[in-house]
Coordinates of C-alpha atoms in Angstrom, one line a residue:
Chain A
X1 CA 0.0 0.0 0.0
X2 CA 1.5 3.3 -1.0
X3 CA 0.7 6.5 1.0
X4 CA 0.7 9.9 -0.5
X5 CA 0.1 13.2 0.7
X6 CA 0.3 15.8 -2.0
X7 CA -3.0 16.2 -3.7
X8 CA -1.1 16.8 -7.0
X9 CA 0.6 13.8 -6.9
X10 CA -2.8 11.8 -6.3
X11 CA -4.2 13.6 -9.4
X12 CA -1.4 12.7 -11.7
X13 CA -1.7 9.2 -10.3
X14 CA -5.1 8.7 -10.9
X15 CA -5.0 10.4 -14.4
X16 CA -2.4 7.9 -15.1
X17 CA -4.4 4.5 -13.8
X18 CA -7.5 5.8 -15.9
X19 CA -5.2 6.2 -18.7
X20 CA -3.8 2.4 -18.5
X21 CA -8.3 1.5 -18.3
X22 CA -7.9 0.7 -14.5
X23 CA -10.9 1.8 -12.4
X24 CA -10.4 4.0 -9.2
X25 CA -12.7 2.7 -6.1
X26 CA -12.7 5.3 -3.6
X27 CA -13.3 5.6 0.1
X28 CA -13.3 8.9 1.5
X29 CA -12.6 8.6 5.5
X30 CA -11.5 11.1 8.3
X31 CA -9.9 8.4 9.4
X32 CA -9.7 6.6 13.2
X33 CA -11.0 3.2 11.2
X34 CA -13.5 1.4 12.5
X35 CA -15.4 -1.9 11.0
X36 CA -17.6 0.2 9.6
X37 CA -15.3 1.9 7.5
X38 CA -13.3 -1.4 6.6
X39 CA -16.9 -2.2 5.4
X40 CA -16.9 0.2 2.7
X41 CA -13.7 -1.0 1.3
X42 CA -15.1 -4.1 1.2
X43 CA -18.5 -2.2 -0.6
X44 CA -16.2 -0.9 -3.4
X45 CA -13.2 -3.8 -3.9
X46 CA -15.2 -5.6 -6.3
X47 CA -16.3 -2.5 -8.2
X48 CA -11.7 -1.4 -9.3
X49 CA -8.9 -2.4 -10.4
X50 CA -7.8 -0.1 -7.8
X51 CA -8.7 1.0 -4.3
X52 CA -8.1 4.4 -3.1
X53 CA -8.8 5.2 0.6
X54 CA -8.5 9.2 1.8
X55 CA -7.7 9.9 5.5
X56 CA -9.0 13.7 6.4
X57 CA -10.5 15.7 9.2
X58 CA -11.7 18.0 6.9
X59 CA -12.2 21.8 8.8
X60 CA -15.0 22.9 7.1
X61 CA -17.5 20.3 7.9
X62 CA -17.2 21.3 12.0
X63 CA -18.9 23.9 12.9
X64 CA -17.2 26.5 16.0
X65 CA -18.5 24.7 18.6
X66 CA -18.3 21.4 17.4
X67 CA -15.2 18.5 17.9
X68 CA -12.8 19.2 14.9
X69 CA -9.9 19.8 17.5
X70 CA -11.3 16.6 19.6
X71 CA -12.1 14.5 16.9
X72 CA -9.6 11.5 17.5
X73 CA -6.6 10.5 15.3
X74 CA -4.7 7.8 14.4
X75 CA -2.7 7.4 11.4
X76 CA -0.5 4.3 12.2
X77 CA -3.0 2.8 13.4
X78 CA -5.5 3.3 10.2
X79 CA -2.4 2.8 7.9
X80 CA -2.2 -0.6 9.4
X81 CA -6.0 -1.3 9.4
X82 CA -6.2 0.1 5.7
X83 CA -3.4 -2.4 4.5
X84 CA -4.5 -5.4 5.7
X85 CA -7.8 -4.9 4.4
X86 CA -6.2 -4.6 1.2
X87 CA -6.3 -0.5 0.4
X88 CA -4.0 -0.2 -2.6
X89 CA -3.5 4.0 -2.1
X90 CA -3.9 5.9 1.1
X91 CA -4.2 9.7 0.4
X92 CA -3.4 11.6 3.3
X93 CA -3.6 15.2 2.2
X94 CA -2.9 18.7 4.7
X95 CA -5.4 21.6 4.7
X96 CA -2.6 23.6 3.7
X97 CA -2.8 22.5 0.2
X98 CA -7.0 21.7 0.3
X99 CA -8.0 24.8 1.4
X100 CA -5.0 26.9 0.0
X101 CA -4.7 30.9 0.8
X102 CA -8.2 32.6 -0.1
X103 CA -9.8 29.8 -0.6
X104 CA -13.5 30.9 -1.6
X105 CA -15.5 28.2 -3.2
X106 CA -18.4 25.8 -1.9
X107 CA -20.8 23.6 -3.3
X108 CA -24.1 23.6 -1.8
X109 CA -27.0 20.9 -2.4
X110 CA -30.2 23.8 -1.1
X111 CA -33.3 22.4 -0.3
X112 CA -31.1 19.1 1.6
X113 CA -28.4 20.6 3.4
X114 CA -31.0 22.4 6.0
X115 CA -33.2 19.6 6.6
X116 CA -32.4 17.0 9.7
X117 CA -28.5 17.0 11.0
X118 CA -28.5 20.9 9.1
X119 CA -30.8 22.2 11.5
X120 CA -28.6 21.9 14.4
X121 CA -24.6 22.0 12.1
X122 CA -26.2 24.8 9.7
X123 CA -22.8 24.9 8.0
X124 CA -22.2 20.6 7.9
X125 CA -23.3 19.5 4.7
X126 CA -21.7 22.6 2.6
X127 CA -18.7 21.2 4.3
X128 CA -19.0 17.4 3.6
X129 CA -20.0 18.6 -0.5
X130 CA -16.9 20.9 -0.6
X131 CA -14.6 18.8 0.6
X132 CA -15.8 15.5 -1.4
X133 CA -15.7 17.8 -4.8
X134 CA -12.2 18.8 -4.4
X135 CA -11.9 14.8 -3.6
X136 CA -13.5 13.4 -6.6
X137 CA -11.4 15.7 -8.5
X138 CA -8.5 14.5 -7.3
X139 CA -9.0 11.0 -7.0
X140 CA -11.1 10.6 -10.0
X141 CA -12.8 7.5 -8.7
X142 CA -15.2 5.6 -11.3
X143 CA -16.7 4.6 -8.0
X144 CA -17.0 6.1 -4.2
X145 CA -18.7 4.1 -1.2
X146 CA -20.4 6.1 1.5
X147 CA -22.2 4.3 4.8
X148 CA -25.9 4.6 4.7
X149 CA -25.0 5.6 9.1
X150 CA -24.7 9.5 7.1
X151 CA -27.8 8.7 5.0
X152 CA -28.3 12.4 4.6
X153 CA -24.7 12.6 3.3
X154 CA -25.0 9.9 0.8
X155 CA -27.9 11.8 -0.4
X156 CA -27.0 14.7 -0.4
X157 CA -24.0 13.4 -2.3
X158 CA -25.9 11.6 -5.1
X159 CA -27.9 14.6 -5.7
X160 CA -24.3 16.9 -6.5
X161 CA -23.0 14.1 -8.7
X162 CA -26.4 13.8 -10.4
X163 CA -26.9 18.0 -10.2
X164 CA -23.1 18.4 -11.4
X165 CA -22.6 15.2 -14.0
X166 CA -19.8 14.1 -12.0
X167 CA -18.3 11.0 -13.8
X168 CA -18.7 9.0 -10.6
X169 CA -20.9 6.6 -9.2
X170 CA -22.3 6.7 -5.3
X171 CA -23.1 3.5 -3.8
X172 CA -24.4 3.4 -0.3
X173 CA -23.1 0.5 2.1
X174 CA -24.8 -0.6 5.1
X175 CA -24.6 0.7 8.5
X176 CA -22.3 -1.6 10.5
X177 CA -23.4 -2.1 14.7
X178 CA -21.4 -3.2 17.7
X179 CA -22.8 -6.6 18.7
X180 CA -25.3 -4.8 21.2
X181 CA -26.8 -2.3 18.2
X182 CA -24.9 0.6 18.9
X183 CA -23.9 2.0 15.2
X184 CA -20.1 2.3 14.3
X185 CA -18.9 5.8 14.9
X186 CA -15.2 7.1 15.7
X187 CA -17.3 9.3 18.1
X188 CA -18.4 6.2 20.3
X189 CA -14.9 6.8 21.6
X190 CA -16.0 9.9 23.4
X191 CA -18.7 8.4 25.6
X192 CA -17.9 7.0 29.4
X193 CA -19.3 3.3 29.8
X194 CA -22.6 5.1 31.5
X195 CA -22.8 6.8 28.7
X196 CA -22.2 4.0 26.0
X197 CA -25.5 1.8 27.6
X198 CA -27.6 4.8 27.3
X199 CA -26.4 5.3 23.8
X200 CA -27.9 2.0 23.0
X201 CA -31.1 3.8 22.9
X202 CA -31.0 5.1 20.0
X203 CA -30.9 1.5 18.0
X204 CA -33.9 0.1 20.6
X205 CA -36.1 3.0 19.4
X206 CA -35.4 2.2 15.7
X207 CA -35.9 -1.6 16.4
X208 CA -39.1 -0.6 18.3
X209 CA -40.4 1.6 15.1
X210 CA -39.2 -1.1 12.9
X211 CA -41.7 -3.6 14.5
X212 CA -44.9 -1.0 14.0
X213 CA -44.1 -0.4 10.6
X214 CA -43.9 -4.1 9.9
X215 CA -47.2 -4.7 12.3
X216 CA -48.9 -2.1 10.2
X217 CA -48.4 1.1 11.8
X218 CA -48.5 3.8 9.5
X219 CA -48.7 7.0 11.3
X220 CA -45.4 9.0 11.6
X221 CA -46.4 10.6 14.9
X222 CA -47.1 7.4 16.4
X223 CA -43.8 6.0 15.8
X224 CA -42.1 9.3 16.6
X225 CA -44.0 9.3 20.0
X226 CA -42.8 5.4 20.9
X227 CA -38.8 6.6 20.0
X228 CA -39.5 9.5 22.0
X229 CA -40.7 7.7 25.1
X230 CA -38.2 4.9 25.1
X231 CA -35.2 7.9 24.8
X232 CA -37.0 9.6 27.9
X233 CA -35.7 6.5 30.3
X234 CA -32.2 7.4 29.5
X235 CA -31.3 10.8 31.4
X236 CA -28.2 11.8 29.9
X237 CA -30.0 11.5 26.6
X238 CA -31.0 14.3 25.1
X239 CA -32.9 14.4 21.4
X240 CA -31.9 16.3 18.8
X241 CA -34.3 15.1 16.3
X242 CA -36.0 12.1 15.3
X243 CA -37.5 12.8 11.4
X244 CA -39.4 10.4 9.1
X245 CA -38.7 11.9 5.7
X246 CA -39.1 11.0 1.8
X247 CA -35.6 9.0 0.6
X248 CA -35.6 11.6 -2.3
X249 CA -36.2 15.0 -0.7
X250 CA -35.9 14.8 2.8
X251 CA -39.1 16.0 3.4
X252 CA -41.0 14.9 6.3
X253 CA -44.0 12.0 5.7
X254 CA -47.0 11.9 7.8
X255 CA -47.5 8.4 6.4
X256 CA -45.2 5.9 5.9
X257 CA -46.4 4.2 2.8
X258 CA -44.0 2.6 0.9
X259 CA -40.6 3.7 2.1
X260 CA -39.0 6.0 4.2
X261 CA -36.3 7.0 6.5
X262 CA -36.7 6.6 10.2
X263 CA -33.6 9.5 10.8
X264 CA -32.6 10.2 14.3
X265 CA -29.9 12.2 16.6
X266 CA -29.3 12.8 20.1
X267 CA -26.4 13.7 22.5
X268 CA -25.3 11.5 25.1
X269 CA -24.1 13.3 27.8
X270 CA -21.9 16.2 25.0
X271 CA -21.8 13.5 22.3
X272 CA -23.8 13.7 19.4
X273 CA -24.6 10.2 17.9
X274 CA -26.9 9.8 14.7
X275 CA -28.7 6.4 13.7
X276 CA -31.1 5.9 11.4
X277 CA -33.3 2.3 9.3
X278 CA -34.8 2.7 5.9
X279 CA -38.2 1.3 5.6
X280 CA -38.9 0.0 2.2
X281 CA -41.9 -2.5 2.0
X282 CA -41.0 -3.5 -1.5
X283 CA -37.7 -2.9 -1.8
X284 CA -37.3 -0.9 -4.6
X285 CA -35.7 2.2 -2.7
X286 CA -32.6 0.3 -1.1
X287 CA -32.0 -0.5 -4.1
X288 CA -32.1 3.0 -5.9
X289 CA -30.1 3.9 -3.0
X290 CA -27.8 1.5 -2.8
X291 CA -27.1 1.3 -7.0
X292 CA -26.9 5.1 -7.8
Chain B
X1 CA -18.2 18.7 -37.9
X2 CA -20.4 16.5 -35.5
X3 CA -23.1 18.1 -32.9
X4 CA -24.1 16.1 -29.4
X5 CA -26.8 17.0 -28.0
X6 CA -27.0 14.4 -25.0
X7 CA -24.9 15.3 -21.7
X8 CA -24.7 11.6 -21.4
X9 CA -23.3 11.2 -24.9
X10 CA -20.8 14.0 -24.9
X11 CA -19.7 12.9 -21.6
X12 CA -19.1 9.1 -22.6
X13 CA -16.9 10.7 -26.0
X14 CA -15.1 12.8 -23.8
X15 CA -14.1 9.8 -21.7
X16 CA -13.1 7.8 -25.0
X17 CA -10.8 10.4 -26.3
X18 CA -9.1 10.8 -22.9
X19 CA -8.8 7.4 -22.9
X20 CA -7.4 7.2 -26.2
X21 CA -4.7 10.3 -25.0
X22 CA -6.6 13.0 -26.6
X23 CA -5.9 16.8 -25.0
X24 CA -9.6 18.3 -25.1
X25 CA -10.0 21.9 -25.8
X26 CA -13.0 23.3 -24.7
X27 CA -14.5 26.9 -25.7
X28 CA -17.9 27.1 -23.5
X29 CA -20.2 29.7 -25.0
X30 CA -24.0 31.2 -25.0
X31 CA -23.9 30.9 -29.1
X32 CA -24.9 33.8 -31.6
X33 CA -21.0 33.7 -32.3
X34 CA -18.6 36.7 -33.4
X35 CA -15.2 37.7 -33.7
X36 CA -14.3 37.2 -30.2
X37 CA -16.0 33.8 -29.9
X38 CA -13.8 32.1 -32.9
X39 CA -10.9 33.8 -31.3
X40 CA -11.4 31.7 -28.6
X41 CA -11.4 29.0 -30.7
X42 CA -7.9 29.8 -32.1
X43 CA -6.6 30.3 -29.0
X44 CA -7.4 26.9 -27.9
X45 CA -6.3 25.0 -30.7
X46 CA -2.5 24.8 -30.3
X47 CA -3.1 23.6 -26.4
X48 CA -5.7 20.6 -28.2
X49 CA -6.5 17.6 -29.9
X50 CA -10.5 18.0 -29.8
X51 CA -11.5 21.2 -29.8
X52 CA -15.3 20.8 -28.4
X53 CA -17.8 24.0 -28.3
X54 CA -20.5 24.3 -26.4
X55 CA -24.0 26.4 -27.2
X56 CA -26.2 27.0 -24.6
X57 CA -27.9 30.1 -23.1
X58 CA -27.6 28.9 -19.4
X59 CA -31.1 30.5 -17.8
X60 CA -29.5 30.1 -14.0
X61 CA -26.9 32.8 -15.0
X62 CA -30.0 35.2 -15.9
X63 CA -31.4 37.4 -13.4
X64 CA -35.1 37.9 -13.0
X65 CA -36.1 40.7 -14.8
X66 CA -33.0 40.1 -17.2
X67 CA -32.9 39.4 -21.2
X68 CA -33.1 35.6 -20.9
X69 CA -36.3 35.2 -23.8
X70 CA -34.9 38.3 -25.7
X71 CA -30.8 37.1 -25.9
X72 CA -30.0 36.3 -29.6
X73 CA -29.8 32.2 -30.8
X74 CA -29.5 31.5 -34.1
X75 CA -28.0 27.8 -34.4
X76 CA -28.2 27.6 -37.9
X77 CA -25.2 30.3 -38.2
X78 CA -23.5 29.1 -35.2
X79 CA -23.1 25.6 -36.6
X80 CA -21.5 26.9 -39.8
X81 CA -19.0 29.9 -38.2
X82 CA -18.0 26.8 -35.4
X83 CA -17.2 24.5 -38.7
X84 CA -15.5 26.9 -40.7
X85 CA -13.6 28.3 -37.3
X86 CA -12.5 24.4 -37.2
X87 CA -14.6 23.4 -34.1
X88 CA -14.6 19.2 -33.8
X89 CA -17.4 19.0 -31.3
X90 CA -20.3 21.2 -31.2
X91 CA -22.5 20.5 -27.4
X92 CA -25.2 21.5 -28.0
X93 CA -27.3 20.3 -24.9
X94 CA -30.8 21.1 -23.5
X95 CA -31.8 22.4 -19.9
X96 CA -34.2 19.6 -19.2
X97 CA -31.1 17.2 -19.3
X98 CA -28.7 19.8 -17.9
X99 CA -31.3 21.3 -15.1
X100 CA -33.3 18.1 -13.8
X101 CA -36.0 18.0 -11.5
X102 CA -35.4 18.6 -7.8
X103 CA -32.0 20.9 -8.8
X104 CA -30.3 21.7 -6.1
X105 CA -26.9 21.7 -6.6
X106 CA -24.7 25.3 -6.8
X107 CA -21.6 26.8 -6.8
X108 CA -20.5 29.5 -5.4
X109 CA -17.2 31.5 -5.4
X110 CA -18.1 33.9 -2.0
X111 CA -16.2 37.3 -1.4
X112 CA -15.7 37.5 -5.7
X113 CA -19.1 36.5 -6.9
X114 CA -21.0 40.0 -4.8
X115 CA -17.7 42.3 -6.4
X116 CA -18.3 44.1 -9.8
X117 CA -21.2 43.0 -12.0
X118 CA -22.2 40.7 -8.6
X119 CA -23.4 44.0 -7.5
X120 CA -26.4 44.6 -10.1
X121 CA -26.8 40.5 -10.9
X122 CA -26.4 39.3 -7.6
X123 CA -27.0 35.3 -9.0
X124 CA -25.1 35.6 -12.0
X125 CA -21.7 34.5 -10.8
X126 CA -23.3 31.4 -9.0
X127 CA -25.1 30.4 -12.2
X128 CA -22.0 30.7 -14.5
X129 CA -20.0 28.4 -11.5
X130 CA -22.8 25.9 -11.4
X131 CA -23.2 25.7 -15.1
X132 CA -19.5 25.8 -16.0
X133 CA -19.1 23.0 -13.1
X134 CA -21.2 20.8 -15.1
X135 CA -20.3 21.4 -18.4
X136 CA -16.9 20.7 -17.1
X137 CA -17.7 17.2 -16.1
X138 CA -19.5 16.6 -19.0
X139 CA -16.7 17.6 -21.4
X140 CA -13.9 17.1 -19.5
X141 CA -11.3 19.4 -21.2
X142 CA -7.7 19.4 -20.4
X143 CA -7.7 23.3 -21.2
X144 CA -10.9 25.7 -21.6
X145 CA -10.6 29.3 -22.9
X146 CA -12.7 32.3 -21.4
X147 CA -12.6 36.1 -23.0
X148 CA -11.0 38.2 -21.2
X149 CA -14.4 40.5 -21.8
X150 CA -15.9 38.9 -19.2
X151 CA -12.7 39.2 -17.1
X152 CA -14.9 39.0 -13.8
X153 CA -16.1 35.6 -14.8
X154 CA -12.5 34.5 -16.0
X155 CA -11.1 35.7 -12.4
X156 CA -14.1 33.9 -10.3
X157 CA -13.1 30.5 -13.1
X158 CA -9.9 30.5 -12.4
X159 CA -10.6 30.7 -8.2
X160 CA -12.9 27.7 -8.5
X161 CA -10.9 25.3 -10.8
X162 CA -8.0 26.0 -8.2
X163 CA -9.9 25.6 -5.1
X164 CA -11.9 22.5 -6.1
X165 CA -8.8 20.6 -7.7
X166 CA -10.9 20.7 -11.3
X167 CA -8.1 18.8 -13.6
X168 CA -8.2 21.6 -16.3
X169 CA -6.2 25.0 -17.0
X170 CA -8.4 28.1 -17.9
X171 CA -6.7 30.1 -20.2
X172 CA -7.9 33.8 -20.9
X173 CA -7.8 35.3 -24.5
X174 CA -7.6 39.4 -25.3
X175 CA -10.8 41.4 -26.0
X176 CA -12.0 41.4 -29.9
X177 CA -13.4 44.8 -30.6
X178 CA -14.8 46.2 -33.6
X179 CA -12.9 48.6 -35.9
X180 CA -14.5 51.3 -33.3
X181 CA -13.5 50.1 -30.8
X182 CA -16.6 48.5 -29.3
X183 CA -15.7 45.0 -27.6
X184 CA -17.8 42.2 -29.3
X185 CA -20.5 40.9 -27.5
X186 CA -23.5 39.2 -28.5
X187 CA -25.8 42.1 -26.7
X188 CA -24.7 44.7 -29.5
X189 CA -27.2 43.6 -31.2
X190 CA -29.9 45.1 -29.1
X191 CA -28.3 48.9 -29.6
X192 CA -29.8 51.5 -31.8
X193 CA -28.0 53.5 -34.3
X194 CA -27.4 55.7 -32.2
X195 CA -27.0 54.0 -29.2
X196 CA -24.2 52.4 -30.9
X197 CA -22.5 55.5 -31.1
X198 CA -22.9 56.2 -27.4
X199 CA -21.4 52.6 -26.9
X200 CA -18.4 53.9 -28.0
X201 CA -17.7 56.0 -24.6
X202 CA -17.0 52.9 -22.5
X203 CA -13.9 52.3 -25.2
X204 CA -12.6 55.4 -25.0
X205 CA -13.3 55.9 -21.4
X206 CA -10.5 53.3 -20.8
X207 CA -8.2 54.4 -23.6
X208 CA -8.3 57.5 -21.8
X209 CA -7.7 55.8 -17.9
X210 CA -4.8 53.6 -19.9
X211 CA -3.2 56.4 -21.3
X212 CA -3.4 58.5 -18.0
X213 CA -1.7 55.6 -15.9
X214 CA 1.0 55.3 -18.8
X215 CA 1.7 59.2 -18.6
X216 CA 2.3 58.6 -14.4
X217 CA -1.3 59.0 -12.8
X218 CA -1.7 56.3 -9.8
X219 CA -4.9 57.9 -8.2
X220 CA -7.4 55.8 -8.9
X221 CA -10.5 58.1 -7.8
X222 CA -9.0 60.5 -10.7
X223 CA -8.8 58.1 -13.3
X224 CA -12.4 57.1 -12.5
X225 CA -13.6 60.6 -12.4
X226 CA -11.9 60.9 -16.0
X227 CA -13.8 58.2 -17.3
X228 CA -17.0 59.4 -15.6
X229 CA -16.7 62.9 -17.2
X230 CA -16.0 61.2 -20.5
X231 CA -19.3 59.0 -20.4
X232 CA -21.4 62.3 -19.1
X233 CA -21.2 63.8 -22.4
X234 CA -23.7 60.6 -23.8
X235 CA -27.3 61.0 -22.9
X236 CA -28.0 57.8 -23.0
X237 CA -25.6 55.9 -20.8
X238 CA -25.7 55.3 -17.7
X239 CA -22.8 54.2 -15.2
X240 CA -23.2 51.1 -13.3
X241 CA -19.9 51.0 -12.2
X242 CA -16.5 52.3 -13.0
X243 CA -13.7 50.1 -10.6
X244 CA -10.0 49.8 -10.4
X245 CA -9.6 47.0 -8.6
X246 CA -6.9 44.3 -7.7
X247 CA -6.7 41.2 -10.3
X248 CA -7.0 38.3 -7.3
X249 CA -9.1 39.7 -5.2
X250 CA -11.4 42.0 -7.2
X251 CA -10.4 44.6 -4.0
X252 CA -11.0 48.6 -5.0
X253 CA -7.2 49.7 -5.7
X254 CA -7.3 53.6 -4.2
X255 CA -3.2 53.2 -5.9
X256 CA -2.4 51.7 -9.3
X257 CA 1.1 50.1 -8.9
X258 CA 2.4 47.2 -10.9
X259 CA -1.1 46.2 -12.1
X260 CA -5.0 46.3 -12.1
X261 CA -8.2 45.9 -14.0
X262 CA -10.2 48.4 -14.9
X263 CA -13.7 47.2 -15.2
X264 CA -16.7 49.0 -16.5
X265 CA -20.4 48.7 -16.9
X266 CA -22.9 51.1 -18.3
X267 CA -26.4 50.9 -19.3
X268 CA -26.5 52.1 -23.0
X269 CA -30.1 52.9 -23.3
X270 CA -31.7 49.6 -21.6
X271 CA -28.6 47.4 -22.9
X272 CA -26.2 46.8 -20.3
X273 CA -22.4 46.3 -21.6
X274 CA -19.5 46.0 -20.1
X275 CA -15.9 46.5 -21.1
X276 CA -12.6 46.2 -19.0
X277 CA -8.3 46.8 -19.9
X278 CA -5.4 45.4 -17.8
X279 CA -2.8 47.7 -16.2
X280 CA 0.4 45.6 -16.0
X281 CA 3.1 47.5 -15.5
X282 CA 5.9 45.2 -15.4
X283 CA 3.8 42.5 -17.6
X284 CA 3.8 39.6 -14.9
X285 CA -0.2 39.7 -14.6
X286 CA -0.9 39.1 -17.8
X287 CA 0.7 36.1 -18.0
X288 CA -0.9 35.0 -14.9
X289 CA -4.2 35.0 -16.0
X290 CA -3.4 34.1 -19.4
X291 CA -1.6 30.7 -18.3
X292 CA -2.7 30.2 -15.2

């Protein structure tokens, strides 16, 4: 596995292995691996020839008050996870060279980037498009995997390539869960053991509205209400939101009719976690999701 | 000469010729071609293989109560001055393919898009980023060519290509003016005899400024007041803006020293035109933004 840094050097790289017919696979990361992530590569490996994976903490997706200077890191560690799980390229780039003196340009997807995790990290989403642009056109990847644990982002993300005609395809793995239900996160670090079995609330309440769907349940409100009042045992659980929106628009559903997703966030104690299930009675959405 | 009409179709011939090593030349413009159009043309020859055109009035780019419905089109001539000029590739897409339903997608170059002509279209800039963005991906040129006429647009290019990593060099060709004097511009078309005539003030407003700076003036709030004095004498013409500003930054210069732009718009009647010359004293800015 090769490691390279300068975002130049990645470019003429890539340019070279489309030039020989090889196709890129890419994985975009900030790194501090977790199964989930090793998923991914998994997700893309048989899509390439070649398998890029990019390490980066990327500024502009924290807001001021978030956890960009918190947010843990560990490169020899990933470097070793990455090349055992067979990454062929790990680009490690510096914000120096990303977001170079006078840097002035953003990609926004309006009319997505406000709704659910943008009402509370206004600035987010702007961030997580910006950043992936500048990737894409760098790595050039025929492919990129994202985890259906940021559906918003993998939405988001499919509409700018779709918006933009960017020569790449999104697919959407799916979310992988510690053996108790808690989704992967490199934030799960943060939370103190009390903190971790509260956080396990968050999966119990999707379970729950899982089961009503299935039994029959259609109402939105009703669903929303059960989450609610299984989150209201944990005390150092505090909602942020739990939505039931359209796959396409992100608009909110009274009625869960034929899919949906069941989008939720909280903080646990400071920690914010996000979890979320996609209904989809006939299976046609995971699909359009996962396939893009 | 061949025409594409289908996004998906350009894009897949752009990836064949890459593929087969072909340098791409794109000149990207809103059609009813002139003289300073096929000089674009020329300019990007040399630097190509293909040279691919594009035709389409983008509607994003056009402000409200703008000239959208009334801007010239006349395909019929474009496709046989693009063939003669020696155009390979005329794009010639539509804006159901190019604008889908549920758009959302922008780009925005912040702290240059508001400057200059940003002040009286306030959503131009964004819709020449977003549209130039795509047609990028669609065409995927190793080189596109911009007028410097539009040397606003050409400065707010060249930002977003370097900020988001786009793998293509934007190189900027010299203003094409008629034997008066007037730049070219596809609008001159809506001017009256006589506001034709008055036209001609925005010219020799900057032949005056130029000619001041060469004989030793530096104040810019002189020079301006020069110009200003010189378009008072037309009726019929109305100052939007007269600016010295930096070439980077698009920042009011109060001092000229080694180099600035001189940018101009004026309402001629209800036509609004806009013209622009480089101060570059020592000759290093010009080959900036020609090569960059």
């Amino acid at each position: 596995m090769e490691v390279i840094k300068s975002a130049r050097t990645m470019q003429r790289h890539a340019a070279e292995l489309r030039q020989r017919g090889k196709r890129i696979g890419f994985v975009p990361t900030m790194g501090y691996l977790h199964a989930g992530h090793l998923s991914l590569v998994d997700a893309a490996r048989p899509h390439c020839d070649v398998l890029v994976m990019s390490i980066y903490v990327n500024p502009t997706q924290f807001g001021e008050n978030e956890d960009f200077d918190a947010y843990p890191r560990d490169f020899d560690r990933d470097f070793r996870l990455a090349r055992e799980r067979g990454v062929d390229t790990l680009f490690y780039p510096d914000t120096a060279e990303l977001y170079p003196e006078n840097h002035a340009t953003s990609v926004r997807v309006e009319g997505l980037e406000e709704k659910l995790c943008g009402q509370s990290r206004p600035t987010h989403f702007r961030g997580v498009t910006t950043i992936v642009a500048k990737l894409f056109h760098i790595v050039h990847p025929d492919i990129a995997v994202f985890g259906q644990k940021d559906a918003q982002q993998a939405i988001i993300l499919q509409r700018m390539v779709r918006d933009l005609f960017f020569p790449v395809r999104i697919l959407v793995a799916p979310i992988v869960r510690e053996a108790d239900g808690l989704a992967m996160s490199s934030r799960n670090t943060y939370l103190s053991p009390e903190e971790r079995e509260q956080a396990l609330a968050l999966y119990r309440g999707l379970q729950q509205a899982k089961k009503r769907v299935e039994s029959g349940e259609a109402n939105s409100n009703i669903i929303i209400d059960e989450i609610r009042s299984i989150w209201r045992q944990q005390p150092n659980l505090r909602e942020d939101y739990i939505s039931i929106v359209d796959l396409d628009n992100l608009e909110p559903l009274s009625q869960i009719n034929q899919c949906a997703l069941i989008a939720v966030a909280a903080y646990v104690g400071t920690t914010r976690l996000i979890d979320n299930i996609m209904i989809d009675k006939d299976g046609t959405h995971a699909l359009k999701i996962k396939n893009t």
